Short mmCIF file of C-alpha atoms in Angstrom, two decimals:
data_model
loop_
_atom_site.label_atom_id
_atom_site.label_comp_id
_atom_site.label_asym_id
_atom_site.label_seq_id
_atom_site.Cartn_x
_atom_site.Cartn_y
_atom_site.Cartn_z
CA UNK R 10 151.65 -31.80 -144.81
CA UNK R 11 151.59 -35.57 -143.14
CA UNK R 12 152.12 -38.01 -145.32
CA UNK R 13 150.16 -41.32 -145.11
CA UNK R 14 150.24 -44.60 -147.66
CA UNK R 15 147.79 -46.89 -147.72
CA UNK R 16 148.53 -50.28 -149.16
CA UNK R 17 145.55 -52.39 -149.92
CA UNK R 18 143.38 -48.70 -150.28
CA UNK R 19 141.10 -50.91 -152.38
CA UNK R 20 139.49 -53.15 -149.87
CA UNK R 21 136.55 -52.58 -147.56
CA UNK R 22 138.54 -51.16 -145.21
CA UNK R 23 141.53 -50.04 -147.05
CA UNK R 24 138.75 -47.99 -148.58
CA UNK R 25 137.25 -46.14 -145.50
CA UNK R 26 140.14 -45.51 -144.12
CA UNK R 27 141.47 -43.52 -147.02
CA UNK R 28 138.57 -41.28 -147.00
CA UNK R 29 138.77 -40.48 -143.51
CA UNK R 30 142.52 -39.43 -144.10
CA UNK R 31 141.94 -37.19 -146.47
CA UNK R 32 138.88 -35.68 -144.81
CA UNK R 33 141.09 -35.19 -142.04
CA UNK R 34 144.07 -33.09 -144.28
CA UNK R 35 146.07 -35.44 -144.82
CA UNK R 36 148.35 -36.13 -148.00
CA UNK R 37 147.74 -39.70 -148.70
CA UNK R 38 149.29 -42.04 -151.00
CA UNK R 39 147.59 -45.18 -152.36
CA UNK R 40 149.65 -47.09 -154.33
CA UNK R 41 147.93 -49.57 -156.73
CA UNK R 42 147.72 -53.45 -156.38
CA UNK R 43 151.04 -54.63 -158.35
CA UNK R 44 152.62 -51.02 -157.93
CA UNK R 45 156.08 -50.83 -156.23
CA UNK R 46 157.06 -47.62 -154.78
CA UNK R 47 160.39 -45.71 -155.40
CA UNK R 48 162.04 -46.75 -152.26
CA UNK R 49 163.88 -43.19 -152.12
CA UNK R 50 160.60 -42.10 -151.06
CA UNK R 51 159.69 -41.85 -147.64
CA UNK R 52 155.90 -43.53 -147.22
CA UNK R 53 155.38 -41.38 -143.70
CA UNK R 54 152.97 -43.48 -141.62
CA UNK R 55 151.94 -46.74 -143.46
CA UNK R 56 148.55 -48.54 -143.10
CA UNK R 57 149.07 -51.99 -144.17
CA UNK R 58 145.41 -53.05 -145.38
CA UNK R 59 146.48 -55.72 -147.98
CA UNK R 60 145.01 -59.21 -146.76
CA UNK R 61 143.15 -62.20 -147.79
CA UNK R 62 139.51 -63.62 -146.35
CA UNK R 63 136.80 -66.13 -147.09
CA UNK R 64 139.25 -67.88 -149.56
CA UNK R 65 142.49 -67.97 -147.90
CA UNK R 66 142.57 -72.14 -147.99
CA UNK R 67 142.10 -72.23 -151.50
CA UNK R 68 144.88 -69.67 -152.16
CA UNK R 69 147.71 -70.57 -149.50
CA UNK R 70 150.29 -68.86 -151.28
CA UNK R 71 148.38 -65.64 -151.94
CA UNK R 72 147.93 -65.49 -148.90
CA UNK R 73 151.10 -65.82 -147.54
CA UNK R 74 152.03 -63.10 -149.69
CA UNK R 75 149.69 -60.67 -148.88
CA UNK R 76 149.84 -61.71 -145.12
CA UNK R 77 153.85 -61.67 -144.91
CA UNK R 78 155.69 -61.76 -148.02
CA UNK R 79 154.80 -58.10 -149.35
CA UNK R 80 155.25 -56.62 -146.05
CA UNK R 81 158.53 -57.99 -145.16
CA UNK R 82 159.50 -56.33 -148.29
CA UNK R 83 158.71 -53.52 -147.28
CA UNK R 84 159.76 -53.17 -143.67
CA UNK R 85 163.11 -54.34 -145.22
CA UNK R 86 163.52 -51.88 -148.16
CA UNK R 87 161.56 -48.80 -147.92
CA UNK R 88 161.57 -45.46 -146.07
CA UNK R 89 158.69 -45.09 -143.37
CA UNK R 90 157.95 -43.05 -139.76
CA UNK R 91 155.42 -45.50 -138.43
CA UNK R 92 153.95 -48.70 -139.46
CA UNK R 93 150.60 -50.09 -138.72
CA UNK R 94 149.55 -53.63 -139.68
CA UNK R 95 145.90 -54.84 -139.66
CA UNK R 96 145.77 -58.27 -138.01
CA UNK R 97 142.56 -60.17 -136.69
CA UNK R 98 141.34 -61.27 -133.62
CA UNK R 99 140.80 -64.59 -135.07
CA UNK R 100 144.05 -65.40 -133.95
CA UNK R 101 142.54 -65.55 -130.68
CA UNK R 102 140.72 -68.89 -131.84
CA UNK R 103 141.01 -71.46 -129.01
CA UNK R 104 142.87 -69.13 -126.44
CA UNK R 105 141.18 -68.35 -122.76
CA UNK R 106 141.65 -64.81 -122.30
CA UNK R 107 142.16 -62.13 -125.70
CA UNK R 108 144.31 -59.24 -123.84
CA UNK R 109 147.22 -58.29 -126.35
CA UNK R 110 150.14 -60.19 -124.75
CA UNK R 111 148.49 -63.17 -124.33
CA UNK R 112 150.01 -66.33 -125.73
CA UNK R 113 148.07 -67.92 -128.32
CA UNK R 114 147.70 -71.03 -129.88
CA UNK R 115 147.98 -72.28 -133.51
CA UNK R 116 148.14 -75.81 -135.21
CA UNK R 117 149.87 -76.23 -138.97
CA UNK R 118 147.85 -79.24 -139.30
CA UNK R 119 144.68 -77.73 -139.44
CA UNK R 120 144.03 -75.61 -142.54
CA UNK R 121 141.74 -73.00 -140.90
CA UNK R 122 144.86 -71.97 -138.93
CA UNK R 123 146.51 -71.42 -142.48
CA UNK R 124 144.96 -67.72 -142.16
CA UNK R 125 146.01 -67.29 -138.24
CA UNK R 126 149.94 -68.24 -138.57
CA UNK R 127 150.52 -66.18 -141.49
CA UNK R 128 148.60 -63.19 -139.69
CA UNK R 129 150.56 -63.87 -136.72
CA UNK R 130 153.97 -64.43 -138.67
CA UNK R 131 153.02 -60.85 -140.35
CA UNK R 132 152.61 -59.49 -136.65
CA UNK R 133 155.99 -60.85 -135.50
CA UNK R 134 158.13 -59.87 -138.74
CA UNK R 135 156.63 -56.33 -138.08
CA UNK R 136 157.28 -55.66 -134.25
CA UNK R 137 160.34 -57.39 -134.38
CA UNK R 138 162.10 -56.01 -137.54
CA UNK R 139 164.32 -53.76 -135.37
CA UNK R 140 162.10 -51.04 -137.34
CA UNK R 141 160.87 -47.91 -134.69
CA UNK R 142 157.29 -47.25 -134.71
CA UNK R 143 155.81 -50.78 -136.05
CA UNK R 144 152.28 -51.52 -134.45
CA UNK R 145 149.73 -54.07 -134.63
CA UNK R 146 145.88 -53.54 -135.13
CA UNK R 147 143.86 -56.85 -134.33
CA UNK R 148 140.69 -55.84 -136.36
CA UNK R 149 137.39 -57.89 -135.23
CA UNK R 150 134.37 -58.69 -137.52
CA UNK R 151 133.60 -55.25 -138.74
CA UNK R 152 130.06 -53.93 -139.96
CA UNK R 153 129.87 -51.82 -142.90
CA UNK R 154 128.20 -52.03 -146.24
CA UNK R 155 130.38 -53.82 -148.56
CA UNK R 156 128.70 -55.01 -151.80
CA UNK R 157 131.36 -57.72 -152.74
CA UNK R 158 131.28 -59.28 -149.33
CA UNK R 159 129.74 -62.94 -148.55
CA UNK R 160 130.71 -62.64 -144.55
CA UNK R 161 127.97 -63.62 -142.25
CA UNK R 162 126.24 -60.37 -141.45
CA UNK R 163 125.60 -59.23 -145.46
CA UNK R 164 124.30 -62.60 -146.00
CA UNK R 165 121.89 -62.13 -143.71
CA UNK R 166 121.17 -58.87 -145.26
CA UNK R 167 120.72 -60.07 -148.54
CA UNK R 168 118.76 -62.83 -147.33
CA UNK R 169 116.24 -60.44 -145.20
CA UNK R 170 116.00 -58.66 -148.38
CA UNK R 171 114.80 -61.73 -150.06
CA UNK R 172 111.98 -61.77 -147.26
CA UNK R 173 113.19 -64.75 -145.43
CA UNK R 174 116.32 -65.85 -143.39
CA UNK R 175 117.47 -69.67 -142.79
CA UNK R 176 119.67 -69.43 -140.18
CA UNK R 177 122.22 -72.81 -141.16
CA UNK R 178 124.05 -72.40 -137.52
CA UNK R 179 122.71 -72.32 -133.92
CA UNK R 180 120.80 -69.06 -132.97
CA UNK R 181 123.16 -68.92 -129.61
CA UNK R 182 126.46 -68.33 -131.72
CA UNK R 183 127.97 -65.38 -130.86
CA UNK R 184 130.78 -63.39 -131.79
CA UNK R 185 132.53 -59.49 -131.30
CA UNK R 186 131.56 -57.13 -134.07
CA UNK R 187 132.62 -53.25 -134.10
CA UNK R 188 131.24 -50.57 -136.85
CA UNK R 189 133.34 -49.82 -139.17
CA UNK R 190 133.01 -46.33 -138.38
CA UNK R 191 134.50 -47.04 -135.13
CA UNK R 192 136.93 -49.12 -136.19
CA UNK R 193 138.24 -46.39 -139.12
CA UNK R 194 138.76 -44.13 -136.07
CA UNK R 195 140.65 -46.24 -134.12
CA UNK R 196 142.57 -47.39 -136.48
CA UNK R 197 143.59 -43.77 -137.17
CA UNK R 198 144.54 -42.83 -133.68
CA UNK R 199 146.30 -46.09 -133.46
CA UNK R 200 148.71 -45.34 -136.77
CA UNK R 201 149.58 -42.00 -135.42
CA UNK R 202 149.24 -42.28 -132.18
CA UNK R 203 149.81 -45.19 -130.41
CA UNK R 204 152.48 -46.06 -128.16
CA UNK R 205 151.62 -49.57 -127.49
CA UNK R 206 153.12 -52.56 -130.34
CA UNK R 207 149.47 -54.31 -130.46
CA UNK R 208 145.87 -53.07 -130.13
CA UNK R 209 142.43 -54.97 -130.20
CA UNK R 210 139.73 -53.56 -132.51
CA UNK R 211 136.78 -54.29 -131.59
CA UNK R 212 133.66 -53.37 -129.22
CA UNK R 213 134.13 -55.60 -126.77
CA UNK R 214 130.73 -57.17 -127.05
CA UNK R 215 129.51 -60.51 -128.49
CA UNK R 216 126.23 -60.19 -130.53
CA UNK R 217 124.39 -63.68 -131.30
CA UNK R 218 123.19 -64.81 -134.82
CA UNK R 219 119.35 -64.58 -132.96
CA UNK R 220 120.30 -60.63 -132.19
CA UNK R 221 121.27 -60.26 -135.46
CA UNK R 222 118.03 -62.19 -137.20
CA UNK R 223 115.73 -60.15 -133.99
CA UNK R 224 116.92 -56.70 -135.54
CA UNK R 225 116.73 -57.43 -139.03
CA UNK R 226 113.63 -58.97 -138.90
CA UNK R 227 112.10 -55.60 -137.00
CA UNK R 228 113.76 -53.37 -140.29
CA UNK R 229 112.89 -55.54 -142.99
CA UNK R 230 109.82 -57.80 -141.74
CA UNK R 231 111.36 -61.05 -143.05
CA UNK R 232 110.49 -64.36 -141.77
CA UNK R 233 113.60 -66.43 -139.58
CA UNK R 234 113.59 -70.27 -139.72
CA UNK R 235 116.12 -72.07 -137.82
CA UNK R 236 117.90 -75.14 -138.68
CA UNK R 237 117.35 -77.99 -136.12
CA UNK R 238 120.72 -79.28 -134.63
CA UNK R 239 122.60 -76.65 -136.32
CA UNK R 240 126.30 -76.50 -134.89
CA UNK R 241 126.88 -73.42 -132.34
CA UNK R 242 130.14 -71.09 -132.42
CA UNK R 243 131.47 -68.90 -129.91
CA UNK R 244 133.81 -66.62 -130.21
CA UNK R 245 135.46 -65.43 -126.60
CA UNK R 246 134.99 -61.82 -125.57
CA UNK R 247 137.39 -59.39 -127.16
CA UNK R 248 138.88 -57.57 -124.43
CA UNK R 249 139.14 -53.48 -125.38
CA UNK R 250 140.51 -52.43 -121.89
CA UNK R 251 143.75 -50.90 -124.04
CA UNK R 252 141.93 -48.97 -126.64
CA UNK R 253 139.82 -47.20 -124.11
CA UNK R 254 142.19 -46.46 -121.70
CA UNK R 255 144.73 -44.87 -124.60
CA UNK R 256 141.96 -43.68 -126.58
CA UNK R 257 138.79 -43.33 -124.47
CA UNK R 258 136.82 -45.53 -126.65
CA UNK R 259 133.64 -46.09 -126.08
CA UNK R 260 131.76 -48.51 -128.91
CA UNK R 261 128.77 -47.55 -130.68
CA UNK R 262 126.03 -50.55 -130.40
CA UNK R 263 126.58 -52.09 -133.50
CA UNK R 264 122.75 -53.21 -134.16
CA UNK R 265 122.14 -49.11 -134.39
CA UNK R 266 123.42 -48.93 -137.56
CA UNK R 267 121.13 -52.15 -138.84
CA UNK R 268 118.58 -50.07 -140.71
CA UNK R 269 121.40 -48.07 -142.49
CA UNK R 270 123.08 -51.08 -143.24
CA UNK R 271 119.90 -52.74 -144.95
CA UNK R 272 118.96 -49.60 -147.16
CA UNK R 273 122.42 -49.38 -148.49
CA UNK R 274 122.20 -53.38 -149.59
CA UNK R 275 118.44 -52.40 -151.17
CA UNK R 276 119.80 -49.47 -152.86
CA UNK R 277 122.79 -52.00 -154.25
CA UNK R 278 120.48 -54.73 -155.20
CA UNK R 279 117.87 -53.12 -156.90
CA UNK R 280 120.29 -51.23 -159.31
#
């Protein structure tokens, strides 16, 4: 049987993608949050899920840890076939085109890009360990139901829930989102399949927050109020040209799985 470890099987995605694994036969290995393995054992195709979000500037050093320091460790020490590590296309911040090889741009001075250089130090350390087999998975905003989330799209759930939404940023911002569904998938074929060192997650398409507020306000019948002046973002489109050409993947509309989304937050809340 194929052996696959997880690190970070915990997580949102770490999560999902241990479920599909083992739905798909596969012995996998999920080694708790301070566990070490026995580095006589052979880990088989690694999924490096361990990372930090919202709070990354008020934890630097976690997150250079999670980001760099625990994976170094183990490209350095321990007994693998493949390695995948889950990156984001955040590091694509402030850069004109978002094909894989494209070179990017970060500044140390700025503590936003805190959470980009360690991500991208992670990404280098791992494709150029001299370790076969060591790929990159840049994973975009992804959609799921996640209770212990505060990203943007659950708290506009939660807020649609609570019968009204205030959007605090312009209604044009827009940004790439893929279901996590999709992205599971991917992620899958990428870890044992892939050939290239770095993929892009995501679908390829930027939705805007008014999209968004449109389609939960059809599910849920909340009221949207908008803030006057409120500051626009805008991400650049995520180009998937590799993942469909290797994989033939072809995005599900993310607003589909809205009404799915919602009744898994109402079932949560009203526990």
């Amino acid at each position: 049987m194929i052996r696959c470890t997880v690190f970070g099987a915990s997580g949102f995605i770490g999560q999902a993608l241990t479920r599909a694994l083992v739905s798909a036969g596969y012995e996998v290995y999920t080694p708790g949050r301070d566990e070490r393995p026995d580095p006589a054992l052979d880990l088989g195709h690694v999924f490096y899920c361990i990372g930090m979000t919202a709070d990354f500037r008020s934890r630097p050093f976690d997150t250079v840890r999670a980001h760099v320091s625990l994976l170094s460790n183990l490209l350095e020490h321990y007994r693998f076939q493949s390695m995948l590590y889950l990156s984001s296309t955040r590091v694509y911040a402030g850069a004109d085109f978002t094909d894989e090889g494209v070179p990017l741009i970060v500044n140390p001075n700025d503590s936003s890009d805190l959470y980009n250089l360690s991500k991208l130090t992670g990404e280098a350390i791992c494709l150029h360990s001299g370790r076969p087999n060591c790929r990159v998975a840049r994973l975009s905003n992804v959609v799921g139901f996640d209770p212990h989330t505060h990203n943007f799209y659950a708290a506009l759930v939660r807020e649609a829930l609570s019968g009204g939404i205030l959007l605090q940023s312009a209604s044009s911002s827009e940004k790439d989102y893929i279901l996590l569904s999709d992205a599971v998938k991917l992620l899958v074929h990428i870890g044992l399949q892939g050939h290239a060192p770095i993929y892009n997650v995501a679908s390829g398409v930027n939705l805007t927050h008014e999209r968004w507020c449109d389609a939960l306000s059809r599910v849920t019948g909340c009221t949207v109020g908008f803030t006057p002046n409120a500051r626009e973002y805008r991400f650049p489109l995520i180009d998937i040209g590799r993942i469909r050409r290797e994989f033939g993947f072809t995005p599900v509309p993310v607003l589909e799985g809205v009404p799915d989304l919602v009744e898994e937050f109402r079932k949560y809340l009203n526990q």
